[in-house]
mmCIF file with all atom_site columns, C-alpha atoms in Angstrom:
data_model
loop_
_atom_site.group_PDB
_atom_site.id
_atom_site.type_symbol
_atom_site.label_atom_id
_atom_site.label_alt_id
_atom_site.label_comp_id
_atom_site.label_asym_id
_atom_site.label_entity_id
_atom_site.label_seq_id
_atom_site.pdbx_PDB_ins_code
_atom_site.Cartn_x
_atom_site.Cartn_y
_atom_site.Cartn_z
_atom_site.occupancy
_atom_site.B_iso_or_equiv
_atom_site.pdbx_formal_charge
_atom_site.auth_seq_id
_atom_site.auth_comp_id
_atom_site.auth_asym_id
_atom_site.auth_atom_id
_atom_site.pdbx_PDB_model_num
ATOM 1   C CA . UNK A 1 1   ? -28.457 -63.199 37.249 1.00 0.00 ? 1188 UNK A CA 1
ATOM 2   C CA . UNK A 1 2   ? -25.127 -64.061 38.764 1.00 0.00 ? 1189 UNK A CA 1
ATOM 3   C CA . UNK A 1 3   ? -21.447 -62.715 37.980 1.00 0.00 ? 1190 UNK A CA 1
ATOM 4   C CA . UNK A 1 4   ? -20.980 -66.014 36.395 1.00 0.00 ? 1191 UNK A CA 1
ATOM 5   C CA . UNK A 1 5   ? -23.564 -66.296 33.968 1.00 0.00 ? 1192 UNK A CA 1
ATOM 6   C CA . UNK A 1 6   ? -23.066 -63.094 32.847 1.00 0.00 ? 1193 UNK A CA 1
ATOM 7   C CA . UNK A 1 7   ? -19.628 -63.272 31.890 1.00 0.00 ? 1194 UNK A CA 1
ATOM 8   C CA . UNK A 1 8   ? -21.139 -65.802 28.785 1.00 0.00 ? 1195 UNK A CA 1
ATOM 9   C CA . UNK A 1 9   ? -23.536 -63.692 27.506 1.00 0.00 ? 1196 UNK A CA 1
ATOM 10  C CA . UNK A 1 10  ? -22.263 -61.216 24.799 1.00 0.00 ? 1197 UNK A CA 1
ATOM 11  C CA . UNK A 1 11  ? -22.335 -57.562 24.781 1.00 0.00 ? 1198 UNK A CA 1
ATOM 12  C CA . UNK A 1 12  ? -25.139 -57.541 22.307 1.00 0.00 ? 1199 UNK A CA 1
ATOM 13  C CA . UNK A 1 13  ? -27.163 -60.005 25.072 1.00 0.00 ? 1200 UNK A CA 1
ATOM 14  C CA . UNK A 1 14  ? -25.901 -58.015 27.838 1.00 0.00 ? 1201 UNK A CA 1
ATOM 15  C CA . UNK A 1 15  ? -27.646 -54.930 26.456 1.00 0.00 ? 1202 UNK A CA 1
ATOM 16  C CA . UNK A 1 16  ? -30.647 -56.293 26.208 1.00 0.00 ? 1203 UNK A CA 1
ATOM 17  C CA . UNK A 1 17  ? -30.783 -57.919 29.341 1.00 0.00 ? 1204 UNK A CA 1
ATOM 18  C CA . UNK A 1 18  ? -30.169 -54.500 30.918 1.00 0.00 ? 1205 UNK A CA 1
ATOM 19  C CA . UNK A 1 19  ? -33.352 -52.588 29.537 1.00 0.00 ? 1206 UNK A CA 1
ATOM 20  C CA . UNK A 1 20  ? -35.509 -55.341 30.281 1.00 0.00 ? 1207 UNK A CA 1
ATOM 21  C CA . UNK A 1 21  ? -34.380 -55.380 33.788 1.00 0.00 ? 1208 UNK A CA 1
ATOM 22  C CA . UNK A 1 22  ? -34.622 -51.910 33.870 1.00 0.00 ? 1209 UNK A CA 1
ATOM 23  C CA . UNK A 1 23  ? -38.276 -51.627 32.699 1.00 0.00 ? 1210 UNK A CA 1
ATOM 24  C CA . UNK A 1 24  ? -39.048 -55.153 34.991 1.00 0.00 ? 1211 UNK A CA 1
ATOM 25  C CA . UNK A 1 25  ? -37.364 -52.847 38.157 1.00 0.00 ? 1212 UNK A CA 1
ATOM 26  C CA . UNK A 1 26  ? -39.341 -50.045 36.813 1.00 0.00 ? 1213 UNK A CA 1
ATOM 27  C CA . UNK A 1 27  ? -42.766 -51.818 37.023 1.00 0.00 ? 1214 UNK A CA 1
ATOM 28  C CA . UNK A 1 28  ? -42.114 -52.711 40.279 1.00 0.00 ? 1215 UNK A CA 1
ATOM 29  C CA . UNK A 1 29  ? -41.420 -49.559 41.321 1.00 0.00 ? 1216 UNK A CA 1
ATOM 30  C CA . UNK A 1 30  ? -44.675 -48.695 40.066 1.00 0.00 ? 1217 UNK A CA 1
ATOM 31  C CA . UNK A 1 31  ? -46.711 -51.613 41.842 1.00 0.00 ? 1218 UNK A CA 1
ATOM 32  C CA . UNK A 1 32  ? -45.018 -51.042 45.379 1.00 0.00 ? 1219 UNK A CA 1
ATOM 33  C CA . UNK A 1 33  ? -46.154 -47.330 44.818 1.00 0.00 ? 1220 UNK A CA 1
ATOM 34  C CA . UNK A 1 34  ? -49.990 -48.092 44.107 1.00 0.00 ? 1221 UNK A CA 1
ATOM 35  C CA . UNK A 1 35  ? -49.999 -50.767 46.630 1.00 0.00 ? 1222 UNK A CA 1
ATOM 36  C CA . UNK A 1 36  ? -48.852 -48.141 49.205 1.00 0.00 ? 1223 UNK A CA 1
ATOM 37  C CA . UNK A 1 37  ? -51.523 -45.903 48.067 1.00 0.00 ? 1224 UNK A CA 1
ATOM 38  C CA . UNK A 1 38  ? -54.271 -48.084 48.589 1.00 0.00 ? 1225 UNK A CA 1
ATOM 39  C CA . UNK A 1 39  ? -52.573 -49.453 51.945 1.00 0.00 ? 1226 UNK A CA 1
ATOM 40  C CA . UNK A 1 40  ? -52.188 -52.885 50.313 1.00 0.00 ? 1227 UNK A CA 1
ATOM 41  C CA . UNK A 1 41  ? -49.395 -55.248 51.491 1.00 0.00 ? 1228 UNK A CA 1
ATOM 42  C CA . UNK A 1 42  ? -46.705 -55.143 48.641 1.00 0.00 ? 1229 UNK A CA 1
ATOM 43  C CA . UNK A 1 43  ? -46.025 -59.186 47.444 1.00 0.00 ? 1230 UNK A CA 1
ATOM 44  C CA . UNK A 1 44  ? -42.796 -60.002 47.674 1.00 0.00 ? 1231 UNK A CA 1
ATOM 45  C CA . UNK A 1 45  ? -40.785 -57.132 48.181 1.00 0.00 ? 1232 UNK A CA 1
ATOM 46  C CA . UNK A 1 46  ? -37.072 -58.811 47.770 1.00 0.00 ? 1233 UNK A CA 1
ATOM 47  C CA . UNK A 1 47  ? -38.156 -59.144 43.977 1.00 0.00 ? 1234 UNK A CA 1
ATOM 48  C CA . UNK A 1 48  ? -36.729 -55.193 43.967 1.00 0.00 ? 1235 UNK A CA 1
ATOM 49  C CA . UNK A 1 49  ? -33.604 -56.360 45.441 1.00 0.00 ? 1236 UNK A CA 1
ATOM 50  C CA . UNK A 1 50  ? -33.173 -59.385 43.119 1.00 0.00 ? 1237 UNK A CA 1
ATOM 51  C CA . UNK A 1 51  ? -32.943 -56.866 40.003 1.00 0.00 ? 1238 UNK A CA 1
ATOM 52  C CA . UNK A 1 52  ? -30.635 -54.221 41.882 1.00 0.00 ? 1239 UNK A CA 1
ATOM 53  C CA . UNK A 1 53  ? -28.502 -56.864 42.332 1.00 0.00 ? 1240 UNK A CA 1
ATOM 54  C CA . UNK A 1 54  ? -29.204 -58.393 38.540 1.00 0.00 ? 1241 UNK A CA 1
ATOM 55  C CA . UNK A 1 55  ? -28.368 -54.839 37.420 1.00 0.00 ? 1242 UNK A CA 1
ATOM 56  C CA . UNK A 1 56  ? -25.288 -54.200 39.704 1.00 0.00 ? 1243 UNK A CA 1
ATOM 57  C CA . UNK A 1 57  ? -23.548 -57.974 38.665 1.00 0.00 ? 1244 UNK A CA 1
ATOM 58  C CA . UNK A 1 58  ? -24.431 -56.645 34.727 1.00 0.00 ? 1245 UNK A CA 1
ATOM 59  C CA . UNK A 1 59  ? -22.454 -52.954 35.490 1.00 0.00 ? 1246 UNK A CA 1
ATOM 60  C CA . UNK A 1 60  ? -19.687 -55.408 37.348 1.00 0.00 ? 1247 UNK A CA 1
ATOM 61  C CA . UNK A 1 61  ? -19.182 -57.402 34.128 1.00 0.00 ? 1248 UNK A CA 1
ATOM 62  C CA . UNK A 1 62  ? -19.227 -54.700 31.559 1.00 0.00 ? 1249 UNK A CA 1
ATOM 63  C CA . UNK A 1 63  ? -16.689 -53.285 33.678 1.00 0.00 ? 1250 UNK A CA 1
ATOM 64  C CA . UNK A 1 64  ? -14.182 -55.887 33.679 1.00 0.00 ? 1251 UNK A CA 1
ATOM 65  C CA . UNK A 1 65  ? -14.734 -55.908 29.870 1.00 0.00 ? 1252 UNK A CA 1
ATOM 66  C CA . UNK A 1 66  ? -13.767 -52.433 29.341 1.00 0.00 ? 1253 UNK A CA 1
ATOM 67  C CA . UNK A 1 67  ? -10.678 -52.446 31.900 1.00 0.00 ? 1254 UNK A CA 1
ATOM 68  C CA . UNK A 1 68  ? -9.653  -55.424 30.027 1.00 0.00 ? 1255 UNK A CA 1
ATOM 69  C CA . UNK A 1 69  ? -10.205 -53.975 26.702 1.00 0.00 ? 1256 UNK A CA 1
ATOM 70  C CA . UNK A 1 70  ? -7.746  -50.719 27.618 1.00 0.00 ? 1257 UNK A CA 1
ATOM 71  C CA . UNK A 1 71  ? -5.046  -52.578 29.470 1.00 0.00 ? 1258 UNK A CA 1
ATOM 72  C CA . UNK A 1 72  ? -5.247  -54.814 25.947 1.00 0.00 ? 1259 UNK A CA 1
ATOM 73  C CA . UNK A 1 73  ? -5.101  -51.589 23.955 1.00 0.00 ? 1260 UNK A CA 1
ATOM 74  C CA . UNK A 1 74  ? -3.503  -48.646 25.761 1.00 0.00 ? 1261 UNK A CA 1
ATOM 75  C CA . UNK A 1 75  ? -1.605  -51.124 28.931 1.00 0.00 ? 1262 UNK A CA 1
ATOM 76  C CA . UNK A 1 76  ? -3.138  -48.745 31.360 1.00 0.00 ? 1263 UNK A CA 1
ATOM 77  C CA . UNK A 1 77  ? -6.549  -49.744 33.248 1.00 0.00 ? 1264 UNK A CA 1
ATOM 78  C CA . UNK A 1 78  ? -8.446  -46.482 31.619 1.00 0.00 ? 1265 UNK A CA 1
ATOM 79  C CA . UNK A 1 79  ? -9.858  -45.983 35.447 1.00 0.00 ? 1266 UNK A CA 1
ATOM 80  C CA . UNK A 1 80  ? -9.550  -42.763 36.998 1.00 0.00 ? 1267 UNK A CA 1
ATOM 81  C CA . UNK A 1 81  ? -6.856  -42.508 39.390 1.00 0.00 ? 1268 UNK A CA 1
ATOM 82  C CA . UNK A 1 82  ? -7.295  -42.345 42.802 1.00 0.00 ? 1269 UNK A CA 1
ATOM 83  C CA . UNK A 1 83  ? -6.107  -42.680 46.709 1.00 0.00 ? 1270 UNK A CA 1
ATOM 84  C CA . UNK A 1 84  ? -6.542  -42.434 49.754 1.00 0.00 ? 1271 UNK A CA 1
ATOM 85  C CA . UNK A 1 85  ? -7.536  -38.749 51.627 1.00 0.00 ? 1272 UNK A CA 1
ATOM 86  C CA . UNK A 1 86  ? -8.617  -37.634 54.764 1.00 0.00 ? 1273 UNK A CA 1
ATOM 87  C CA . UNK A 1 87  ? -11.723 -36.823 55.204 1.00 0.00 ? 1274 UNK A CA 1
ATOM 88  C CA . UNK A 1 88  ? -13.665 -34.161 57.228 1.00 0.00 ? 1275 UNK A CA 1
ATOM 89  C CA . UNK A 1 89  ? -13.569 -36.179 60.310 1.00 0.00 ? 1276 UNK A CA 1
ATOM 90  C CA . UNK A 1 90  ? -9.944  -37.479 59.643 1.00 0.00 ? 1277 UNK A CA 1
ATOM 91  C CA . UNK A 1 91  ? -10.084 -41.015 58.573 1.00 0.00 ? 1278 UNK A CA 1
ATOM 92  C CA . UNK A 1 92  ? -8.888  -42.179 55.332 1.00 0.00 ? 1279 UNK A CA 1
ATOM 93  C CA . UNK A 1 93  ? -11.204 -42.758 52.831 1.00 0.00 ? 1280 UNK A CA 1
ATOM 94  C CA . UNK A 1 94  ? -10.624 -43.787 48.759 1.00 0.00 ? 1281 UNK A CA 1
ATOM 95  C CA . UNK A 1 95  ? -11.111 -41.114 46.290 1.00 0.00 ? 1282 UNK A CA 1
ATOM 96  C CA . UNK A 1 96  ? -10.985 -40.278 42.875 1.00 0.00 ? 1283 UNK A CA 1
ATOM 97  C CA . UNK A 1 97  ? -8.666  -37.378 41.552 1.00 0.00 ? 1284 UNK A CA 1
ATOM 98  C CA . UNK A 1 98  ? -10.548 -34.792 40.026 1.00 0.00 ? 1285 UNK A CA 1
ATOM 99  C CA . UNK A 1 99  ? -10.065 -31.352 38.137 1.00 0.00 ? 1286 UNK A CA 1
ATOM 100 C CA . UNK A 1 100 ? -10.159 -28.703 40.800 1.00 0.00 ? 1287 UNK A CA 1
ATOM 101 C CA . UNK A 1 101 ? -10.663 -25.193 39.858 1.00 0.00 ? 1288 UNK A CA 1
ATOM 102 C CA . UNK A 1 102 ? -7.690  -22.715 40.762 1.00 0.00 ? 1289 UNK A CA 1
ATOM 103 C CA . UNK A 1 103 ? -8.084  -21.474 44.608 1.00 0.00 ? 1290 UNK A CA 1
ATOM 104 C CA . UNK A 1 104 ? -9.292  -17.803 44.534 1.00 0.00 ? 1291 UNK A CA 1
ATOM 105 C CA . UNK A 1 105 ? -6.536  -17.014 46.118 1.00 0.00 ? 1292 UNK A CA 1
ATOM 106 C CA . UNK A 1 106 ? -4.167  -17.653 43.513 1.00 0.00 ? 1293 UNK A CA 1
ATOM 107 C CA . UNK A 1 107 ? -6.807  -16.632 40.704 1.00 0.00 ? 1294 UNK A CA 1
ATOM 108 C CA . UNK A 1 108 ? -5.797  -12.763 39.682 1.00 0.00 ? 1295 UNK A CA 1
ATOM 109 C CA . UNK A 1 109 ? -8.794  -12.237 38.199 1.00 0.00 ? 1296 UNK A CA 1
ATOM 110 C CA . UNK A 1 110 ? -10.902 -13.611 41.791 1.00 0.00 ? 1297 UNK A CA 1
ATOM 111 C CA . UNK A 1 111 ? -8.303  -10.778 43.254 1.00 0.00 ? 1298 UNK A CA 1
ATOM 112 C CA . UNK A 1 112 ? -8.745  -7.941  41.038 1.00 0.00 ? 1299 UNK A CA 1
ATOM 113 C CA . UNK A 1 113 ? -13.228 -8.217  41.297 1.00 0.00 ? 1300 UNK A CA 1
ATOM 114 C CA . UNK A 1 114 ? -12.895 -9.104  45.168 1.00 0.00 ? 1301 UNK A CA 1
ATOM 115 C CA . UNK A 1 115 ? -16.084 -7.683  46.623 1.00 0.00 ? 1302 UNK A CA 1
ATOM 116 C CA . UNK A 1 116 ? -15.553 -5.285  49.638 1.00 0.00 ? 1303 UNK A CA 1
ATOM 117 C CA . UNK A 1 117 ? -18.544 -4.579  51.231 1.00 0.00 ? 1304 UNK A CA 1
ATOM 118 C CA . UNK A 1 118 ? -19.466 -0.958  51.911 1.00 0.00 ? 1305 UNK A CA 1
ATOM 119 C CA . UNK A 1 119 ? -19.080 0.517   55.305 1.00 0.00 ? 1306 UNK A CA 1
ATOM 120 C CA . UNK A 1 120 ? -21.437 3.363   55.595 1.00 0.00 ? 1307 UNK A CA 1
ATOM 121 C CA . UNK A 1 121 ? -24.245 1.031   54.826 1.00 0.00 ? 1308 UNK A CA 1
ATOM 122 C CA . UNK A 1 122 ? -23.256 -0.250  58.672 1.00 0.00 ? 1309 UNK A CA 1
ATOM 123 C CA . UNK A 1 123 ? -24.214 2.998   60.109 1.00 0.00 ? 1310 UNK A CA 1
ATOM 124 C CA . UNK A 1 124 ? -27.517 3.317   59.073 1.00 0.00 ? 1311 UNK A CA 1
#
């Protein structure tokens, strides 16, 4: 299913469409897995990749739908927001803001149950 056609259907269609590509995908699954077991060339393989893709283009649309829906209600997209970070290796690299817990060491109560390890279990 293509982008496209997918915008036409409605959400009730849409739905539907997703579980039975979901159980088609699953049965696949299944089918590749016996085959393997039994050393039996799989037949047509890219029929796996046809439903990712199926499934991806459905998740795409109902997307769109509900960032349209809250800029139409609220005026704000109703995505997380996000930007650009370093990373480990120092390129930038699009995140998602998230919650973080305080840093231990501005937590008081981290500070006041720090652990100190006991020194005369060393000299044993």
């Amino acid at each position: 299913w293509r982008v496209g056609e997918l915008r036409i259907k409605s959400n009730e269609d849409l739905h539907k469409l997703w579980y039975v590509l979901l159980k088609e995908l699953n049965m696949l699954y299944t089918m590749e897995y016996a085959h393997k077991q039994e050393n039996i060339y799989f037949p047509n393989p890219e029929r796996i990749d046809k439903m990712k893709e199926s499934l991806s283009n459905i998740e795409t649309v109902v997307q769109e739908r509900n960032k349209a829906y809250w800029q139409l209600e609220t005026g704000e997209t109703g995505e997380r927001p996000g930007g650009n970070v370093h990373d480990e290796f120092g390129f930038f690299e699009y995140r998602d803001y998230t919650e973080c817990h305080v840093p231990p060491e501005f937590n008081l109560l981290h500070q006041q149950f720090k652990y100190i390890p006991d020194e005369r279990l060393d000299e044993l």
